[in-house]
Tab-separated table of C-alpha atoms and ligand atoms in Angstrom:
chain	number	residue	atom	x	y	z
A	209	MET	CA	-61.757	-168.333	-58.227
A	210	ALA	CA	-61.236	-166.216	-55.530
A	211	TYR	CA	-58.363	-164.318	-55.102
A	212	GLU	CA	-57.982	-165.935	-51.576
A	213	GLN	CA	-56.955	-169.171	-52.616
A	214	LEU	CA	-54.774	-168.438	-55.949
A	215	PHE	CA	-51.369	-168.892	-54.020
A	216	GLY	CA	-52.513	-171.876	-51.898
A	217	GLY	CA	-53.650	-168.476	-50.475
A	218	GLY	CA	-50.303	-167.287	-49.316
A	219	VAL	CA	-50.646	-163.983	-51.260
A	220	SER	CA	-52.962	-160.165	-50.433
A	221	ARG	CA	-54.795	-159.230	-52.086
A	222	ARG	CA	-52.504	-156.013	-53.168
A	223	ASP	CA	-50.323	-158.456	-54.365
A	224	PHE	CA	-52.979	-159.924	-56.132
A	225	ILE	CA	-53.999	-156.620	-57.739
A	226	LYS	CA	-50.801	-155.274	-58.404
A	227	THR	CA	-49.681	-158.477	-60.680
A	228	CYS	CA	-52.719	-157.291	-62.394
A	229	VAL	CA	-52.718	-154.557	-62.835
A	230	ALA	CA	-48.028	-154.881	-64.336
A	231	ALA	CA	-50.204	-157.172	-67.008
A	232	THR	CA	-52.692	-154.630	-68.148
A	233	ALA	CA	-49.650	-152.110	-68.727
A	234	MET	CA	-48.154	-154.355	-70.631
A	235	MET	CA	-50.930	-155.062	-72.422
A	236	GLY	CA	-51.095	-151.807	-73.591
A	237	LEU	CA	-54.860	-151.456	-72.057
A	238	PRO	CA	-56.035	-148.682	-69.994
A	239	PHE	CA	-55.803	-148.583	-66.246
A	240	GLY	CA	-59.451	-149.109	-65.874
A	241	MET	CA	-59.178	-152.266	-67.711
A	242	ALA	CA	-57.648	-154.227	-64.654
A	243	SER	CA	-60.330	-155.175	-62.969
A	244	ARG	CA	-61.642	-156.892	-65.926
A	245	VAL	CA	-58.230	-158.439	-65.919
A	246	ALA	CA	-58.567	-159.673	-62.153
A	247	GLU	CA	-61.686	-160.596	-63.212
A	248	ALA	CA	-60.594	-163.321	-65.953
A	249	ALA	CA	-57.641	-164.410	-63.769
A	250	GLN	CA	-60.249	-165.704	-60.732
A	251	ALA	CA	-62.175	-167.553	-63.730
A	252	PRO	CA	-63.394	-170.332	-62.649
A	253	ASP	CA	-63.096	-172.161	-66.090
A	254	ARG	CA	-59.364	-172.979	-66.337
A	255	PRO	CA	-58.354	-173.716	-69.505
A	256	PRO	CA	-56.677	-177.085	-70.565
A	257	VAL	CA	-52.830	-176.505	-71.030
A	258	ILE	CA	-50.227	-179.077	-72.158
A	259	TRP	CA	-46.552	-177.606	-72.107
A	260	LEU	CA	-44.311	-179.517	-74.258
A	261	HIS	CA	-40.158	-179.271	-73.531
A	262	PHE	CA	-37.654	-180.875	-76.861
A	263	GLN	CA	-34.314	-179.099	-77.863
A	264	GLU	CA	-33.674	-176.920	-74.869
A	265	CYS	CA	-32.275	-175.723	-71.502
A	266	THR	CA	-35.236	-175.711	-69.517
A	267	GLY	CA	-34.431	-172.300	-68.886
A	268	CYS	CA	-37.751	-170.264	-69.766
A	269	SER	CA	-39.642	-172.931	-67.629
A	270	GLU	CA	-36.752	-171.837	-65.177
A	271	SER	CA	-37.038	-168.384	-65.122
A	272	LEU	CA	-40.957	-168.416	-65.097
A	273	LEU	CA	-40.264	-169.828	-61.103
A	274	ARG	CA	-37.383	-168.766	-59.824
A	275	ALA	CA	-39.614	-165.583	-60.585
A	276	ASN	CA	-40.054	-163.844	-57.071
A	277	HIS	CA	-43.144	-162.500	-54.929
A	278	PRO	CA	-45.372	-162.635	-56.262
A	279	THR	CA	-44.623	-165.271	-59.108
A	280	PRO	CA	-45.971	-164.721	-62.340
A	281	ALA	CA	-45.989	-168.561	-62.246
A	282	SER	CA	-47.986	-169.135	-59.207
A	283	LEU	CA	-50.692	-166.540	-60.808
A	284	LEU	CA	-50.650	-168.201	-64.140
A	285	LEU	CA	-50.628	-171.730	-63.063
A	286	GLU	CA	-53.507	-171.133	-61.272
A	287	MET	CA	-55.274	-169.319	-64.324
A	288	ILE	CA	-54.844	-172.576	-65.890
A	289	SER	CA	-55.054	-176.560	-65.902
A	290	LEU	CA	-51.800	-177.407	-66.373
A	291	ASP	CA	-51.933	-181.664	-66.995
A	292	TYR	CA	-49.141	-181.705	-68.798
A	293	HIS	CA	-44.762	-180.505	-68.241
A	294	GLU	CA	-42.614	-182.752	-67.397
A	295	THR	CA	-40.257	-181.356	-65.837
A	296	LEU	CA	-42.881	-179.835	-62.947
A	297	MET	CA	-45.326	-182.916	-63.210
A	298	ALA	CA	-45.084	-185.485	-60.163
A	299	GLY	CA	-45.763	-188.885	-62.761
A	300	SER	CA	-43.324	-190.288	-65.219
A	301	GLY	CA	-42.584	-193.020	-67.856
A	302	HIS	CA	-45.964	-194.213	-69.115
A	303	GLN	CA	-48.002	-192.484	-65.787
A	304	ALA	CA	-47.021	-189.049	-66.909
A	305	GLU	CA	-47.558	-190.401	-71.161
A	306	LYS	CA	-51.010	-191.688	-70.199
A	307	SER	CA	-51.656	-188.285	-69.032
A	308	LEU	CA	-50.406	-186.696	-71.693
A	309	HIS	CA	-53.117	-188.737	-74.614
A	310	ASP	CA	-55.891	-189.031	-72.142
A	311	SER	CA	-55.949	-184.486	-71.656
A	312	ILE	CA	-55.434	-184.477	-75.551
A	313	LYS	CA	-58.641	-186.852	-76.131
A	314	ALA	CA	-60.607	-185.115	-73.541
A	315	ASN	CA	-60.111	-181.420	-74.692
A	316	GLN	CA	-59.886	-181.797	-78.207
A	317	GLY	CA	-60.006	-178.533	-80.002
A	318	LYS	CA	-59.577	-177.210	-77.049
A	319	TYR	CA	-55.867	-176.854	-75.100
A	320	ILE	CA	-54.020	-173.909	-75.359
A	321	LEU	CA	-50.606	-176.421	-76.320
A	322	ILE	CA	-46.956	-174.491	-74.892
A	323	VAL	CA	-43.746	-175.367	-76.197
A	324	GLU	CA	-40.404	-175.093	-75.379
A	325	GLY	CA	-37.525	-175.743	-77.150
A	326	ALA	CA	-36.770	-176.634	-81.292
A	327	ILE	CA	-37.478	-179.512	-83.077
A	328	PRO	CA	-35.100	-181.476	-84.794
A	329	THR	CA	-35.919	-182.073	-88.213
A	330	LYS	CA	-33.010	-183.943	-89.680
A	331	GLU	CA	-32.669	-187.862	-90.677
A	332	ASN	CA	-36.850	-187.332	-89.643
A	333	GLY	CA	-35.567	-185.802	-86.128
A	334	ILE	CA	-34.100	-188.822	-84.222
A	335	TYR	CA	-32.100	-186.163	-82.292
A	336	CYS	CA	-34.540	-185.446	-79.786
A	337	LYS	CA	-36.366	-187.969	-78.151
A	338	VAL	CA	-39.125	-188.105	-76.045
A	339	GLY	CA	-41.574	-191.161	-74.715
A	340	GLY	CA	-40.036	-193.511	-77.521
A	341	LYS	CA	-41.739	-190.409	-80.197
A	342	THR	CA	-39.494	-187.588	-82.504
A	343	ALA	CA	-40.278	-184.085	-80.960
A	344	LEU	CA	-41.581	-184.006	-84.574
A	345	GLU	CA	-44.394	-186.248	-83.912
A	346	SER	CA	-44.908	-185.189	-80.900
A	347	LEU	CA	-45.287	-181.353	-81.753
A	348	ARG	CA	-48.189	-182.631	-85.166
A	349	HIS	CA	-49.728	-185.079	-82.767
A	350	ALA	CA	-50.490	-182.563	-79.905
A	351	ALA	CA	-50.784	-179.408	-82.472
A	352	ALA	CA	-54.087	-181.311	-83.859
A	353	GLY	CA	-55.713	-180.989	-81.576
A	354	ALA	CA	-54.911	-177.590	-80.421
A	355	ALA	CA	-56.993	-174.727	-80.223
A	356	ALA	CA	-54.147	-172.546	-80.460
A	357	VAL	CA	-50.497	-172.750	-79.995
A	358	ILE	CA	-47.954	-170.433	-77.581
A	359	SER	CA	-43.981	-171.434	-78.912
A	360	VAL	CA	-42.556	-170.189	-74.991
A	361	GLY	CA	-38.636	-168.892	-76.064
A	362	THR	CA	-36.410	-168.416	-78.755
A	363	CYS	CA	-35.769	-172.049	-78.866
A	364	ALA	CA	-39.170	-172.658	-79.420
A	365	SER	CA	-40.345	-169.297	-82.077
A	366	TYR	CA	-36.968	-169.339	-84.169
A	367	GLY	CA	-34.864	-172.331	-82.882
A	368	GLY	CA	-32.795	-170.465	-81.036
A	369	ILE	CA	-29.339	-172.174	-80.088
A	370	GLN	CA	-30.029	-175.734	-81.742
A	371	ALA	CA	-30.324	-173.231	-85.193
A	372	ALA	CA	-27.658	-171.969	-85.125
A	373	PRO	CA	-25.230	-171.989	-87.907
A	374	PRO	CA	-24.253	-175.237	-89.314
A	375	ASN	CA	-27.651	-176.759	-86.839
A	376	PRO	CA	-26.130	-179.858	-87.193
A	377	THR	CA	-29.852	-181.533	-86.470
A	378	GLY	CA	-31.338	-179.043	-89.261
A	379	ALA	CA	-33.688	-177.601	-85.392
A	380	VAL	CA	-36.845	-175.563	-85.966
A	381	GLY	CA	-38.930	-173.696	-84.628
A	382	VAL	CA	-42.766	-174.323	-84.264
A	383	ARG	CA	-44.288	-171.788	-86.770
A	384	GLU	CA	-41.985	-174.487	-89.494
A	385	ILE	CA	-44.290	-177.377	-88.367
A	386	VAL	CA	-47.539	-175.936	-88.178
A	387	LYS	CA	-49.527	-174.135	-90.625
A	388	ASP	CA	-53.025	-174.545	-89.294
A	389	LYS	CA	-53.101	-173.112	-86.363
A	390	PRO	CA	-53.135	-169.653	-84.189
A	391	ILE	CA	-49.659	-169.636	-83.165
A	392	ILE	CA	-48.384	-166.491	-80.493
A	393	ASN	CA	-43.594	-166.530	-80.140
A	394	ILE	CA	-42.632	-165.357	-76.988
A	395	PRO	CA	-38.828	-165.079	-77.624
A	396	GLY	CA	-36.167	-164.315	-75.524
A	397	CYS	CA	-33.761	-166.911	-73.877
A	398	PRO	CA	-34.870	-167.172	-71.647
A	399	PRO	CA	-38.449	-164.667	-72.418
A	400	SER	CA	-39.988	-162.110	-70.100
A	401	PRO	CA	-42.223	-164.765	-66.906
A	402	TYR	CA	-44.578	-161.735	-68.027
A	403	ASN	CA	-44.445	-161.859	-71.754
A	404	LEU	CA	-46.197	-165.501	-70.523
A	405	LEU	CA	-48.321	-164.426	-68.327
A	406	SER	CA	-49.672	-161.114	-70.122
A	407	THR	CA	-50.794	-163.097	-73.324
A	408	VAL	CA	-52.698	-165.689	-71.086
A	409	LEU	CA	-54.105	-163.579	-69.285
A	410	TYR	CA	-55.633	-161.479	-72.619
A	411	TYR	CA	-56.684	-164.715	-74.360
A	412	LEU	CA	-58.893	-164.856	-70.793
A	413	THR	CA	-60.144	-161.928	-70.628
A	414	PHE	CA	-60.776	-161.217	-74.567
A	415	LYS	CA	-61.138	-165.210	-75.486
A	416	LYS	CA	-59.261	-163.299	-78.794
A	417	LEU	CA	-54.840	-163.953	-79.601
A	418	PRO	CA	-53.131	-160.136	-79.421
A	419	GLU	CA	-52.497	-158.086	-82.285
A	420	LEU	CA	-48.993	-159.998	-83.384
A	421	ASP	CA	-45.827	-158.908	-85.670
A	422	GLN	CA	-44.652	-160.053	-88.452
A	423	LEU	CA	-42.342	-162.201	-86.118
A	424	GLY	CA	-45.637	-163.892	-84.341
A	425	ARG	CA	-45.345	-161.689	-81.090
A	426	PRO	CA	-47.595	-160.309	-79.385
A	427	LYS	CA	-47.156	-156.163	-80.186
A	428	PHE	CA	-47.464	-154.951	-76.815
A	429	ALA	CA	-44.539	-156.448	-75.884
A	430	TYR	CA	-42.471	-156.685	-78.823
A	431	GLY	CA	-43.723	-153.629	-80.444
A	432	ARG	CA	-40.228	-150.966	-79.125
A	433	ARG	CA	-36.702	-151.667	-79.052
A	434	ILE	CA	-35.501	-151.984	-76.078
A	435	HIS	CA	-32.458	-148.884	-76.820
A	436	GLU	CA	-35.874	-146.548	-76.389
A	437	HIS	CA	-36.553	-147.058	-73.162
A	438	CYS	CA	-32.870	-147.732	-72.110
A	439	GLU	CA	-32.047	-145.895	-68.786
A	440	ARG	CA	-28.231	-145.887	-70.741
A	441	ARG	CA	-29.964	-144.004	-73.664
A	442	PRO	CA	-28.773	-140.894	-72.238
A	443	HIS	CA	-25.426	-141.774	-72.240
A	444	PHE	CA	-25.456	-141.922	-75.969
A	445	ASP	CA	-27.234	-139.151	-76.735
A	446	ALA	CA	-23.969	-137.955	-75.155
A	447	GLY	CA	-21.820	-139.598	-76.923
A	448	ARG	CA	-20.570	-141.588	-72.915
A	449	PHE	CA	-19.572	-144.757	-73.923
A	450	ALA	CA	-18.140	-147.819	-71.719
A	451	LYS	CA	-15.006	-148.759	-73.138
A	452	ALA	CA	-14.565	-151.798	-71.693
A	453	TYR	CA	-15.796	-153.975	-69.155
A	454	GLY	CA	-15.194	-153.307	-65.096
A	455	HIS	CA	-13.483	-149.568	-66.919
A	456	ALA	CA	-14.604	-146.649	-65.050
A	457	THR	CA	-16.980	-145.794	-67.925
A	458	HIS	CA	-18.759	-149.484	-67.541
A	459	ALA	CA	-18.706	-148.458	-63.958
A	460	GLU	CA	-20.354	-145.131	-64.699
A	461	GLY	CA	-23.318	-146.661	-66.027
A	462	TYR	CA	-21.877	-145.307	-69.718
A	463	CYS	CA	-23.901	-146.853	-72.850
A	464	LEU	CA	-22.447	-150.383	-73.552
A	465	TYR	CA	-23.439	-149.984	-77.623
A	466	LYS	CA	-19.613	-150.046	-77.955
A	467	LEU	CA	-19.072	-153.625	-76.524
A	468	GLY	CA	-21.620	-154.881	-78.827
A	469	CYS	CA	-25.137	-154.195	-77.302
A	470	LYS	CA	-27.885	-154.552	-79.473
A	471	GLY	CA	-30.627	-153.041	-77.774
A	472	PRO	CA	-30.775	-150.396	-81.107
A	473	ALA	CA	-32.041	-153.949	-82.821
A	474	THR	CA	-33.821	-155.924	-80.734
A	475	TYR	CA	-37.776	-155.662	-79.815
A	476	ALA	CA	-38.756	-156.307	-76.102
A	477	ASN	CA	-39.367	-154.884	-72.848
A	478	CYS	CA	-36.546	-155.773	-70.703
A	479	SER	CA	-36.105	-152.716	-70.126
A	480	VAL	CA	-40.306	-151.797	-69.047
A	481	GLN	CA	-40.785	-154.612	-67.687
A	482	ARG	CA	-37.621	-156.276	-66.092
A	483	PHE	CA	-36.931	-159.485	-64.939
A	484	ASN	CA	-37.014	-160.655	-60.575
A	485	ASP	CA	-38.409	-158.445	-58.313
A	486	VAL	CA	-35.153	-156.388	-57.628
A	487	GLY	CA	-35.985	-154.260	-61.068
A	488	VAL	CA	-32.691	-155.011	-62.686
A	489	TRP	CA	-32.711	-156.315	-66.396
A	490	PRO	CA	-28.419	-157.526	-68.638
A	491	VAL	CA	-27.873	-153.662	-69.250
A	492	SER	CA	-29.275	-152.344	-65.844
A	493	VAL	CA	-26.206	-154.937	-64.618
A	494	GLY	CA	-23.849	-154.071	-67.433
A	495	HIS	CA	-23.778	-156.827	-70.214
A	496	PRO	CA	-24.914	-155.082	-72.650
A	497	CYS	CA	-28.178	-156.751	-74.605
A	498	ILE	CA	-27.193	-160.023	-76.707
A	499	GLY	CA	-30.371	-159.443	-79.029
A	500	CYS	CA	-32.128	-162.452	-77.465
A	501	THR	CA	-36.304	-162.321	-79.090
A	502	GLU	CA	-34.043	-161.563	-82.068
A	503	PRO	CA	-33.862	-164.441	-84.809
A	504	ASP	CA	-30.757	-162.655	-86.652
A	505	LEU	CA	-28.807	-161.987	-83.749
A	506	LEU	CA	-29.033	-164.394	-80.576
A	507	PHE	CA	-26.105	-166.969	-80.959
A	508	ARG	CA	-25.690	-165.151	-85.316
A	509	THR	CA	-23.718	-162.262	-83.919
A	510	ALA	CA	-20.897	-161.828	-81.595
A	511	ILE	CA	-21.325	-160.501	-77.949
A	512	ALA	CA	-18.888	-157.488	-79.140
A	513	ASP	CA	-19.935	-156.167	-82.703
A	514	LYS	CA	-21.307	-153.752	-83.323
A	515	VAL	CA	-24.692	-153.385	-84.981
A	516	GLN	CA	-25.996	-151.381	-87.162
A	517	ILE	CA	-28.372	-148.228	-86.559
A	518	HIS	CA	-30.690	-147.895	-89.622
A	519	GLU	CA	-33.416	-146.098	-88.206
A	520	PRO	CA	-31.925	-143.794	-85.019
A	521	THR	CA	-35.493	-143.260	-82.898
A	522	PRO	CA	-35.410	-140.949	-80.251
A	523	PHE	CA	-35.625	-141.875	-76.367
A	524	ASP	CA	-39.128	-141.350	-75.238
A	525	SER	CA	-38.975	-138.940	-72.985
A	526	TYR	CA	-35.857	-136.093	-72.203
A	527	ALA	CA	-36.153	-133.085	-69.438
A	528	PRO	CA	-37.600	-129.895	-70.369
A	529	VAL	CA	-35.845	-127.425	-70.951
A	530	ASP	CA	-34.877	-125.577	-68.399
A	531	LEU	CA	-35.504	-121.960	-69.076
A	532	LYS	CA	-33.448	-119.209	-67.008
A	533	GLU	CA	-35.761	-116.600	-67.415
A	534	LYS	CA	-39.591	-116.950	-65.506
A	535	GLY	CA	-42.191	-116.705	-68.322
A	536	LYS	CA	-40.657	-115.839	-71.311
A	537	GLY	CA	-39.226	-118.925	-73.977
A	538	ALA	CA	-40.828	-121.917	-74.761
A	539	SER	CA	-44.201	-123.340	-73.616
A	540	PRO	CA	-43.246	-126.729	-72.045
A	541	VAL	CA	-44.703	-128.582	-74.957
A	542	THR	CA	-42.201	-126.953	-77.455
A	543	THR	CA	-39.278	-127.504	-74.338
A	544	GLY	CA	-40.659	-131.222	-74.934
A	545	VAL	CA	-41.224	-131.366	-78.804
A	546	LEU	CA	-37.633	-128.908	-79.080
A	547	GLY	CA	-36.272	-131.431	-76.415
A	548	LEU	CA	-37.458	-134.338	-78.663
A	549	ALA	CA	-36.122	-133.166	-81.836
A	550	ALA	CA	-33.098	-131.596	-80.617
A	551	GLY	CA	-31.810	-135.355	-78.235
A	552	ALA	CA	-32.769	-136.593	-81.660
A	553	ALA	CA	-30.661	-134.686	-84.108
A	554	LEU	CA	-27.419	-134.198	-82.076
A	555	GLY	CA	-28.058	-137.231	-80.138
A	556	ALA	CA	-28.934	-140.398	-82.270
A	557	GLY	CA	-28.050	-138.237	-85.628
A	558	ALA	CA	-25.013	-136.397	-84.657
A	559	MET	CA	-24.012	-140.282	-82.905
A	560	LEU	CA	-24.482	-142.140	-85.560
A	561	ALA	CA	-22.339	-139.667	-88.305
A	562	ARG	CA	-19.987	-138.832	-85.871
A	563	THR	CA	-18.950	-141.525	-83.310
A	564	LEU	CA	-20.575	-145.277	-84.960
A	565	PRO	CA	-19.131	-147.240	-85.144
A	566	ASP	CA	-15.741	-146.485	-83.262
A	567	ALA	CA	-15.385	-142.324	-83.310
A	568	ASP	CA	-13.704	-140.970	-80.092
A	569	ARG	CA	-15.162	-139.136	-77.980
A	570	ASN	CA	-12.664	-136.173	-77.804
A	571	ASP	CA	-15.091	-133.623	-80.095
A	572	ARG	CA	-18.625	-133.513	-77.338
A	573	PRO	CA	-18.270	-130.913	-76.170
A	574	GLN	CA	-16.530	-130.069	-72.957
A	575	GLU	CA	-19.793	-130.945	-70.429
A	576	GLU	CA	-20.447	-133.897	-72.253
A	577	HIS	CA	-17.083	-135.046	-71.394
A	578	HIS	CA	-16.857	-136.492	-67.919
A	579	GLU	CA	-14.212	-138.944	-67.575
A	580	PRO	CA	-14.466	-140.577	-64.711
A	581	LYS	CA	-11.942	-141.800	-62.946
A	582	GLU	CA	-9.572	-144.663	-63.383
B	69	FSX	FE1	-33.892	-172.122	-75.443
B	69	FSX	FE2	-35.561	-172.203	-73.076
B	69	FSX	FE3	-33.160	-169.890	-74.436
B	69	FSX	FE4	-33.205	-172.127	-72.493
B	69	FSX	O1	-36.076	-173.783	-72.791
B	69	FSX	S1	-35.034	-169.842	-75.050
B	69	FSX	S2	-32.282	-172.085	-74.555
B	69	FSX	S3	-33.497	-169.579	-71.705
B	69	FSX	O2	-34.703	-171.849	-71.572
B	69	FSX	O3	-35.687	-173.215	-74.869
B	70	SF4	FE1	-28.874	-148.882	-73.921
B	70	SF4	FE2	-27.917	-150.406	-75.053
B	70	SF4	FE3	-28.315	-148.274	-76.772
B	70	SF4	FE4	-27.080	-147.770	-75.018
B	70	SF4	S1	-26.742	-149.378	-77.590
B	70	SF4	S2	-28.569	-147.373	-74.952
B	70	SF4	S3	-26.875	-149.273	-73.727
B	70	SF4	S4	-29.545	-149.733	-75.644
B	71	F3S	FE1	-33.270	-160.145	-74.013
B	71	F3S	FE2	-31.106	-158.052	-74.596
B	71	F3S	FE3	-33.996	-158.337	-73.416
B	71	F3S	S1	-30.632	-160.309	-74.520
B	71	F3S	S2	-33.548	-160.183	-72.379
B	71	F3S	S3	-33.495	-158.822	-75.097
B	71	F3S	S4	-32.183	-156.798	-72.659
């Protein structure tokens, strides 16, 4: 399918290429691979996809569909043949059930099963039923004929809010039920639409699954902590922390660690591939990260609780050392290394030793101690 036909002809080649380039960069592939990714996105063979909903809020679908222009959803929906999606399909009742069963039958071993939501297991799964079947039955049936399963969102990945203690319905993620199929987890509550789009693009381009971490997440999207790329990180390293919501330190963009930011323990790419076209993510609008991609953090740790930092990782880039006399001193490479080492040692290391969890900033050097007006 040519790009002109994608999005009903409403998207320019420029926007299409931009989206493919962004997805290529996200996958950690060289820039030159963007053309191969674009070719895969336009291939006429569209893999059948069945999308099931269980215990959830539908925020995962919403975040995909409410993305702005050019929408990852438009591209995704044109690359696949979405045979069944309860909140998107026009049909309902028996008609919808029929399309589900027809697609499963006609595409045995070929379709991708996308699951949104957790699966309750207590009392044979009676706490979630669709079309007279429990989520447990529907999942087992649909997964049996799937080529691969994508768990979209933290609920489908690990149980999410439903599985939070005391987990009254015995909710679990897909990996607890389906043991004999490749499963990719795209956690986040909701996840970045780009992570789903890039995973599907990877699959279409290379005809294989991306490399996964021990929690089943694509490493290209969940391989680094958000703390490593956060724009507030220089404030963390300098010991400047927001004291309270609405306080001048908060408005100035200081680090949110002391308000409970889970960024140092959260593996995700939100700080790099931001949400929506306006380029925002939770921390950029003043809310601490709540660790929504992590099974042990989301709804398991209070928003205000601070995470322990076991392995401080230096910020991934530091401004070069400002040499007063040109031609003297260290080379740019050396200054970069020095900056990194100094940042790691003086910043994260010293912060750990001296300010975490709750020390005052008054022992910081004067120039680092700018206090905004209240
Ligand atoms: Fe869960 Fe998705 Fe959170 Fe909601 O459906 S990951 S509750 S945003 O939307 O599954
Ligand atoms: Fe950013 Fe949070 Fe890390 Fe502070 S603790 S630098 S706000 S990710
Ligand atoms: Fe979730 Fe934290 Fe990103 S709360 S959306 S992982 S910034």
